Each structure stands twice: as structure tokens, then as C-alpha cells.
Amino acid sequence: MQELNEAREAHSKGMSLYEMRRRRRDEERAAQDAQNEDEMAKKERQEQQKAARWAAKIRTQEAGEGVPAGGQSPTTLDKFLHCIREGKVVRLEDLAARFQISVEQTIAWIRDLEGAGRLTGVMDDRGKYVYVSPAECKAVAKFIMDKGRVTMEDIAKQTTAAVGLGPP
């Protein structure tokens, strides 16, 4: 019955049933695309607000450092991220001492950065943080997907190799 109604509607508009369905499908896709763009814009605004909160939370460290040619000194947050990413394996005590904060505050910063999606890694029980890049996470995930059933030992070896902490 619905198809008959659609056929009548298409005929009254001077188009084929196929054209009418195609046009309706195109309109639905356009509406979905617009909704997706709105959601992406909302997510971007939320991320900018989160970054602004971080900028307010973390002081800019200026003592003893010159201002780069760009005219703006790097923020403590950027230095914190750079230190972790470059060090790959960092002791939380060393990180806290470098940024003149407590170990608890260092852990809180790391947890907040992980929650914001700006940092990925593993904190061990010996006071170390191991940074794992998104590409390295994907490599380990691909290994697991390709192999199917794997042991914890296989995952540990692959992770160590992917992160570059030891021999493959």
C-alpha cells in the first residue's frame, strides 16, 4: 500500500518512483551530514573549553627561560607532555621535581591528560609512566587482531617491541 502511495506521489510530482526515492535518500543523507557536522562542532568547542581550563589550571613557567622567536613562551602543559613523550619511560618523582609539583599532582595531571585524550600510556606500581603513542597502540591491536588468540606473554613481547623498550 505504501509503495502505491509513493508511486502516486511521484507521478503527481512528474518524476519516477526511483527519482523520488533517490531524492528522499539524498535529503536524508544531507540531514545526517548536517547533524554530524553539528556534533563535530560541539565536540570541538568542548575540547577547546577543556584546553582553556587546562591553561588556567597550569601556570606558565617563565623563570630562567627566554622567550622564543615566536614571542610566546611554551606553556607548562606543553612542556609536561613533551617531557613524557620524549622520555617514553619517566619516573613520576623526576617529573614532579622538574615541574616543582608533588607526585600526587603529577599523577593527577597525567590522569586528566589521559581523560582528555591527549596522552596514552601505562603507570606501573614502581612509580614509572610508560608513554604509548596512538600508532603503537594500533600496532599492538593489529597484532592481536591478526593473531586471534594470544597469550599475555605474546602481548607483552609485542607491546615491548612496538613501544621500542627492548628487543622484539
mmCIF file with all atom_site columns, C-alpha atoms in Angstrom, residues 29-150:
data_model
loop_
_atom_site.group_PDB
_atom_site.id
_atom_site.type_symbol
_atom_site.label_atom_id
_atom_site.label_alt_id
_atom_site.label_comp_id
_atom_site.label_asym_id
_atom_site.label_entity_id
_atom_site.label_seq_id
_atom_site.pdbx_PDB_ins_code
_atom_site.Cartn_x
_atom_site.Cartn_y
_atom_site.Cartn_z
_atom_site.occupancy
_atom_site.B_iso_or_equiv
_atom_site.pdbx_formal_charge
_atom_site.auth_seq_id
_atom_site.auth_comp_id
_atom_site.auth_asym_id
_atom_site.auth_atom_id
_atom_site.pdbx_PDB_model_num
ATOM 1   C CA . ARG A 1 29  ? 21.901 11.927  3.849  1.00 0.00 ? 29  ARG A CA 1
ATOM 2   C CA . ALA A 1 30  ? 22.199 15.715  3.762  1.00 0.00 ? 30  ALA A CA 1
ATOM 3   C CA . ALA A 1 31  ? 20.292 15.951  7.047  1.00 0.00 ? 31  ALA A CA 1
ATOM 4   C CA . GLN A 1 32  ? 22.538 13.280  8.598  1.00 0.00 ? 32  GLN A CA 1
ATOM 5   C CA . ASP A 1 33  ? 25.667 15.086  7.349  1.00 0.00 ? 33  ASP A CA 1
ATOM 6   C CA . ALA A 1 34  ? 24.428 18.351  8.854  1.00 0.00 ? 34  ALA A CA 1
ATOM 7   C CA . GLN A 1 35  ? 23.760 16.602  12.166 1.00 0.00 ? 35  GLN A CA 1
ATOM 8   C CA . ASN A 1 36  ? 27.247 15.043  12.116 1.00 0.00 ? 36  ASN A CA 1
ATOM 9   C CA . GLU A 1 37  ? 28.821 18.446  11.444 1.00 0.00 ? 37  GLU A CA 1
ATOM 10  C CA . ASP A 1 38  ? 26.884 19.939  14.358 1.00 0.00 ? 38  ASP A CA 1
ATOM 11  C CA . GLU A 1 39  ? 28.073 17.141  16.647 1.00 0.00 ? 39  GLU A CA 1
ATOM 12  C CA . MET A 1 40  ? 31.681 17.599  15.499 1.00 0.00 ? 40  MET A CA 1
ATOM 13  C CA . ALA A 1 41  ? 31.485 21.362  16.078 1.00 0.00 ? 41  ALA A CA 1
ATOM 14  C CA . LYS A 1 42  ? 30.056 20.758  19.560 1.00 0.00 ? 42  LYS A CA 1
ATOM 15  C CA . LYS A 1 43  ? 32.838 18.284  20.351 1.00 0.00 ? 43  LYS A CA 1
ATOM 16  C CA . GLU A 1 44  ? 35.456 20.766  19.099 1.00 0.00 ? 44  GLU A CA 1
ATOM 17  C CA . ARG A 1 45  ? 34.000 23.509  21.324 1.00 0.00 ? 45  ARG A CA 1
ATOM 18  C CA . GLN A 1 46  ? 34.094 21.144  24.309 1.00 0.00 ? 46  GLN A CA 1
ATOM 19  C CA . GLU A 1 47  ? 37.740 20.287  23.608 1.00 0.00 ? 47  GLU A CA 1
ATOM 20  C CA . GLN A 1 48  ? 38.618 23.983  23.342 1.00 0.00 ? 48  GLN A CA 1
ATOM 21  C CA . GLN A 1 49  ? 36.871 24.658  26.645 1.00 0.00 ? 49  GLN A CA 1
ATOM 22  C CA . LYS A 1 50  ? 38.757 21.773  28.241 1.00 0.00 ? 50  LYS A CA 1
ATOM 23  C CA . ALA A 1 51  ? 42.044 23.142  26.881 1.00 0.00 ? 51  ALA A CA 1
ATOM 24  C CA . ALA A 1 52  ? 41.184 26.588  28.244 1.00 0.00 ? 52  ALA A CA 1
ATOM 25  C CA . ARG A 1 53  ? 40.513 25.070  31.671 1.00 0.00 ? 53  ARG A CA 1
ATOM 26  C CA . TRP A 1 54  ? 43.887 23.339  31.482 1.00 0.00 ? 54  TRP A CA 1
ATOM 27  C CA . ALA A 1 55  ? 45.611 26.561  30.526 1.00 0.00 ? 55  ALA A CA 1
ATOM 28  C CA . ALA A 1 56  ? 44.056 28.243  33.546 1.00 0.00 ? 56  ALA A CA 1
ATOM 29  C CA . LYS A 1 57  ? 44.930 25.316  35.814 1.00 0.00 ? 57  LYS A CA 1
ATOM 30  C CA . ILE A 1 58  ? 48.561 25.069  34.847 1.00 0.00 ? 58  ILE A CA 1
ATOM 31  C CA . ARG A 1 59  ? 50.760 28.085  35.306 1.00 0.00 ? 59  ARG A CA 1
ATOM 32  C CA . THR A 1 60  ? 53.154 29.223  32.632 1.00 0.00 ? 60  THR A CA 1
ATOM 33  C CA . GLN A 1 61  ? 56.701 28.630  33.719 1.00 0.00 ? 61  GLN A CA 1
ATOM 34  C CA . GLU A 1 62  ? 58.809 31.641  32.812 1.00 0.00 ? 62  GLU A CA 1
ATOM 35  C CA . ALA A 1 63  ? 61.646 31.667  35.318 1.00 0.00 ? 63  ALA A CA 1
ATOM 36  C CA . GLY A 1 64  ? 65.040 31.030  33.788 1.00 0.00 ? 64  GLY A CA 1
ATOM 37  C CA . GLU A 1 65  ? 63.830 30.611  30.227 1.00 0.00 ? 65  GLU A CA 1
ATOM 38  C CA . GLY A 1 66  ? 64.000 33.017  27.328 1.00 0.00 ? 66  GLY A CA 1
ATOM 39  C CA . VAL A 1 67  ? 61.061 33.762  25.112 1.00 0.00 ? 67  VAL A CA 1
ATOM 40  C CA . PRO A 1 68  ? 61.314 32.010  21.729 1.00 0.00 ? 68  PRO A CA 1
ATOM 41  C CA . ALA A 1 69  ? 61.327 33.939  18.456 1.00 0.00 ? 69  ALA A CA 1
ATOM 42  C CA . GLY A 1 70  ? 57.553 33.445  18.121 1.00 0.00 ? 70  GLY A CA 1
ATOM 43  C CA . GLY A 1 71  ? 57.013 35.828  21.028 1.00 0.00 ? 71  GLY A CA 1
ATOM 44  C CA . GLN A 1 72  ? 55.155 33.384  23.281 1.00 0.00 ? 72  GLN A CA 1
ATOM 45  C CA . SER A 1 73  ? 56.707 31.109  25.859 1.00 0.00 ? 73  SER A CA 1
ATOM 46  C CA . PRO A 1 74  ? 55.589 27.467  25.766 1.00 0.00 ? 74  PRO A CA 1
ATOM 47  C CA . THR A 1 75  ? 53.131 26.507  28.466 1.00 0.00 ? 75  THR A CA 1
ATOM 48  C CA . THR A 1 76  ? 53.948 24.179  31.287 1.00 0.00 ? 76  THR A CA 1
ATOM 49  C CA . LEU A 1 77  ? 51.387 21.730  29.935 1.00 0.00 ? 77  LEU A CA 1
ATOM 50  C CA . ASP A 1 78  ? 53.153 21.542  26.572 1.00 0.00 ? 78  ASP A CA 1
ATOM 51  C CA . LYS A 1 79  ? 56.488 21.023  28.331 1.00 0.00 ? 79  LYS A CA 1
ATOM 52  C CA . PHE A 1 80  ? 54.928 18.369  30.563 1.00 0.00 ? 80  PHE A CA 1
ATOM 53  C CA . LEU A 1 81  ? 53.556 16.474  27.546 1.00 0.00 ? 81  LEU A CA 1
ATOM 54  C CA . HIS A 1 82  ? 56.829 16.859  25.636 1.00 0.00 ? 82  HIS A CA 1
ATOM 55  C CA . CYS A 1 83  ? 58.835 15.551  28.587 1.00 0.00 ? 83  CYS A CA 1
ATOM 56  C CA . ILE A 1 84  ? 56.661 12.433  28.850 1.00 0.00 ? 84  ILE A CA 1
ATOM 57  C CA . ARG A 1 85  ? 56.516 11.777  25.101 1.00 0.00 ? 85  ARG A CA 1
ATOM 58  C CA . GLU A 1 86  ? 60.248 12.234  24.577 1.00 0.00 ? 86  GLU A CA 1
ATOM 59  C CA . GLY A 1 87  ? 61.259 10.292  27.680 1.00 0.00 ? 87  GLY A CA 1
ATOM 60  C CA . LYS A 1 88  ? 58.995 7.344   26.811 1.00 0.00 ? 88  LYS A CA 1
ATOM 61  C CA . VAL A 1 89  ? 59.537 5.931   30.330 1.00 0.00 ? 89  VAL A CA 1
ATOM 62  C CA . VAL A 1 90  ? 59.608 8.594   33.030 1.00 0.00 ? 90  VAL A CA 1
ATOM 63  C CA . ARG A 1 91  ? 59.847 8.339   36.792 1.00 0.00 ? 91  ARG A CA 1
ATOM 64  C CA . LEU A 1 92  ? 56.978 10.206  38.417 1.00 0.00 ? 92  LEU A CA 1
ATOM 65  C CA . GLU A 1 93  ? 59.317 11.593  41.093 1.00 0.00 ? 93  GLU A CA 1
ATOM 66  C CA . ASP A 1 94  ? 61.642 13.057  38.458 1.00 0.00 ? 94  ASP A CA 1
ATOM 67  C CA . LEU A 1 95  ? 58.718 14.558  36.573 1.00 0.00 ? 95  LEU A CA 1
ATOM 68  C CA . ALA A 1 96  ? 57.328 16.081  39.767 1.00 0.00 ? 96  ALA A CA 1
ATOM 69  C CA . ALA A 1 97  ? 60.710 17.564  40.677 1.00 0.00 ? 97  ALA A CA 1
ATOM 70  C CA . ARG A 1 98  ? 61.202 19.016  37.208 1.00 0.00 ? 98  ARG A CA 1
ATOM 71  C CA . PHE A 1 99  ? 57.835 20.802  37.298 1.00 0.00 ? 99  PHE A CA 1
ATOM 72  C CA . GLN A 1 100 ? 58.041 21.621  41.018 1.00 0.00 ? 100 GLN A CA 1
ATOM 73  C CA . ILE A 1 101 ? 54.840 19.800  41.904 1.00 0.00 ? 101 ILE A CA 1
ATOM 74  C CA . SER A 1 102 ? 54.014 16.830  44.119 1.00 0.00 ? 102 SER A CA 1
ATOM 75  C CA . VAL A 1 103 ? 53.942 13.262  42.832 1.00 0.00 ? 103 VAL A CA 1
ATOM 76  C CA . GLU A 1 104 ? 50.199 13.207  43.560 1.00 0.00 ? 104 GLU A CA 1
ATOM 77  C CA . GLN A 1 105 ? 49.733 16.320  41.402 1.00 0.00 ? 105 GLN A CA 1
ATOM 78  C CA . THR A 1 106 ? 51.838 14.710  38.658 1.00 0.00 ? 106 THR A CA 1
ATOM 79  C CA . ILE A 1 107 ? 49.587 11.638  38.729 1.00 0.00 ? 107 ILE A CA 1
ATOM 80  C CA . ALA A 1 108 ? 46.502 13.880  38.647 1.00 0.00 ? 108 ALA A CA 1
ATOM 81  C CA . TRP A 1 109 ? 47.856 15.766  35.606 1.00 0.00 ? 109 TRP A CA 1
ATOM 82  C CA . ILE A 1 110 ? 48.584 12.501  33.805 1.00 0.00 ? 110 ILE A CA 1
ATOM 83  C CA . ARG A 1 111 ? 45.116 11.125  34.587 1.00 0.00 ? 111 ARG A CA 1
ATOM 84  C CA . ASP A 1 112 ? 43.489 14.376  33.399 1.00 0.00 ? 112 ASP A CA 1
ATOM 85  C CA . LEU A 1 113 ? 45.527 14.350  30.172 1.00 0.00 ? 113 LEU A CA 1
ATOM 86  C CA . GLU A 1 114 ? 44.594 10.716  29.580 1.00 0.00 ? 114 GLU A CA 1
ATOM 87  C CA . GLY A 1 115 ? 40.949 11.566  30.208 1.00 0.00 ? 115 GLY A CA 1
ATOM 88  C CA . ALA A 1 116 ? 41.182 14.406  27.691 1.00 0.00 ? 116 ALA A CA 1
ATOM 89  C CA . GLY A 1 117 ? 42.679 12.037  25.105 1.00 0.00 ? 117 GLY A CA 1
ATOM 90  C CA . ARG A 1 118 ? 45.969 13.949  24.869 1.00 0.00 ? 118 ARG A CA 1
ATOM 91  C CA . LEU A 1 119 ? 48.114 11.230  26.435 1.00 0.00 ? 119 LEU A CA 1
ATOM 92  C CA . THR A 1 120 ? 48.088 7.425   26.435 1.00 0.00 ? 120 THR A CA 1
ATOM 93  C CA . GLY A 1 121 ? 50.234 5.131   28.478 1.00 0.00 ? 121 GLY A CA 1
ATOM 94  C CA . VAL A 1 122 ? 50.620 2.865   31.469 1.00 0.00 ? 122 VAL A CA 1
ATOM 95  C CA . MET A 1 123 ? 51.539 3.749   35.037 1.00 0.00 ? 123 MET A CA 1
ATOM 96  C CA . ASP A 1 124 ? 53.270 0.973   36.933 1.00 0.00 ? 124 ASP A CA 1
ATOM 97  C CA . ASP A 1 125 ? 53.408 0.291   40.646 1.00 0.00 ? 125 ASP A CA 1
ATOM 98  C CA . ARG A 1 126 ? 57.088 1.291   40.857 1.00 0.00 ? 126 ARG A CA 1
ATOM 99  C CA . GLY A 1 127 ? 56.401 4.953   40.137 1.00 0.00 ? 127 GLY A CA 1
ATOM 100 C CA . LYS A 1 128 ? 57.041 5.000   36.401 1.00 0.00 ? 128 LYS A CA 1
ATOM 101 C CA . TYR A 1 129 ? 54.873 6.090   33.489 1.00 0.00 ? 129 TYR A CA 1
ATOM 102 C CA . VAL A 1 130 ? 55.348 4.482   30.071 1.00 0.00 ? 130 VAL A CA 1
ATOM 103 C CA . TYR A 1 131 ? 54.074 6.612   27.181 1.00 0.00 ? 131 TYR A CA 1
ATOM 104 C CA . VAL A 1 132 ? 52.408 4.647   24.375 1.00 0.00 ? 132 VAL A CA 1
ATOM 105 C CA . SER A 1 133 ? 51.637 6.588   21.197 1.00 0.00 ? 133 SER A CA 1
ATOM 106 C CA . PRO A 1 134 ? 48.377 6.032   19.297 1.00 0.00 ? 134 PRO A CA 1
ATOM 107 C CA . ALA A 1 135 ? 50.355 4.418   16.460 1.00 0.00 ? 135 ALA A CA 1
ATOM 108 C CA . GLU A 1 136 ? 51.934 1.980   18.906 1.00 0.00 ? 136 GLU A CA 1
ATOM 109 C CA . CYS A 1 137 ? 48.510 1.156   20.362 1.00 0.00 ? 137 CYS A CA 1
ATOM 110 C CA . LYS A 1 138 ? 47.259 0.440   16.843 1.00 0.00 ? 138 LYS A CA 1
ATOM 111 C CA . ALA A 1 139 ? 50.259 -1.805  16.148 1.00 0.00 ? 139 ALA A CA 1
ATOM 112 C CA . VAL A 1 140 ? 49.535 -3.904  19.239 1.00 0.00 ? 140 VAL A CA 1
ATOM 113 C CA . ALA A 1 141 ? 45.816 -4.028  18.403 1.00 0.00 ? 141 ALA A CA 1
ATOM 114 C CA . LYS A 1 142 ? 46.639 -5.125  14.837 1.00 0.00 ? 142 LYS A CA 1
ATOM 115 C CA . PHE A 1 143 ? 48.910 -7.869  16.197 1.00 0.00 ? 143 PHE A CA 1
ATOM 116 C CA . ILE A 1 144 ? 46.098 -9.168  18.417 1.00 0.00 ? 144 ILE A CA 1
ATOM 117 C CA . MET A 1 145 ? 43.540 -8.978  15.589 1.00 0.00 ? 145 MET A CA 1
ATOM 118 C CA . ASP A 1 146 ? 45.875 -10.749 13.146 1.00 0.00 ? 146 ASP A CA 1
ATOM 119 C CA . LYS A 1 147 ? 46.898 -13.493 15.569 1.00 0.00 ? 147 LYS A CA 1
ATOM 120 C CA . GLY A 1 148 ? 43.485 -14.049 17.107 1.00 0.00 ? 148 GLY A CA 1
ATOM 121 C CA . ARG A 1 149 ? 44.124 -15.987 20.290 1.00 0.00 ? 149 ARG A CA 1
ATOM 122 C CA . VAL A 1 150 ? 47.310 -14.779 22.013 1.00 0.00 ? 150 VAL A CA 1
#
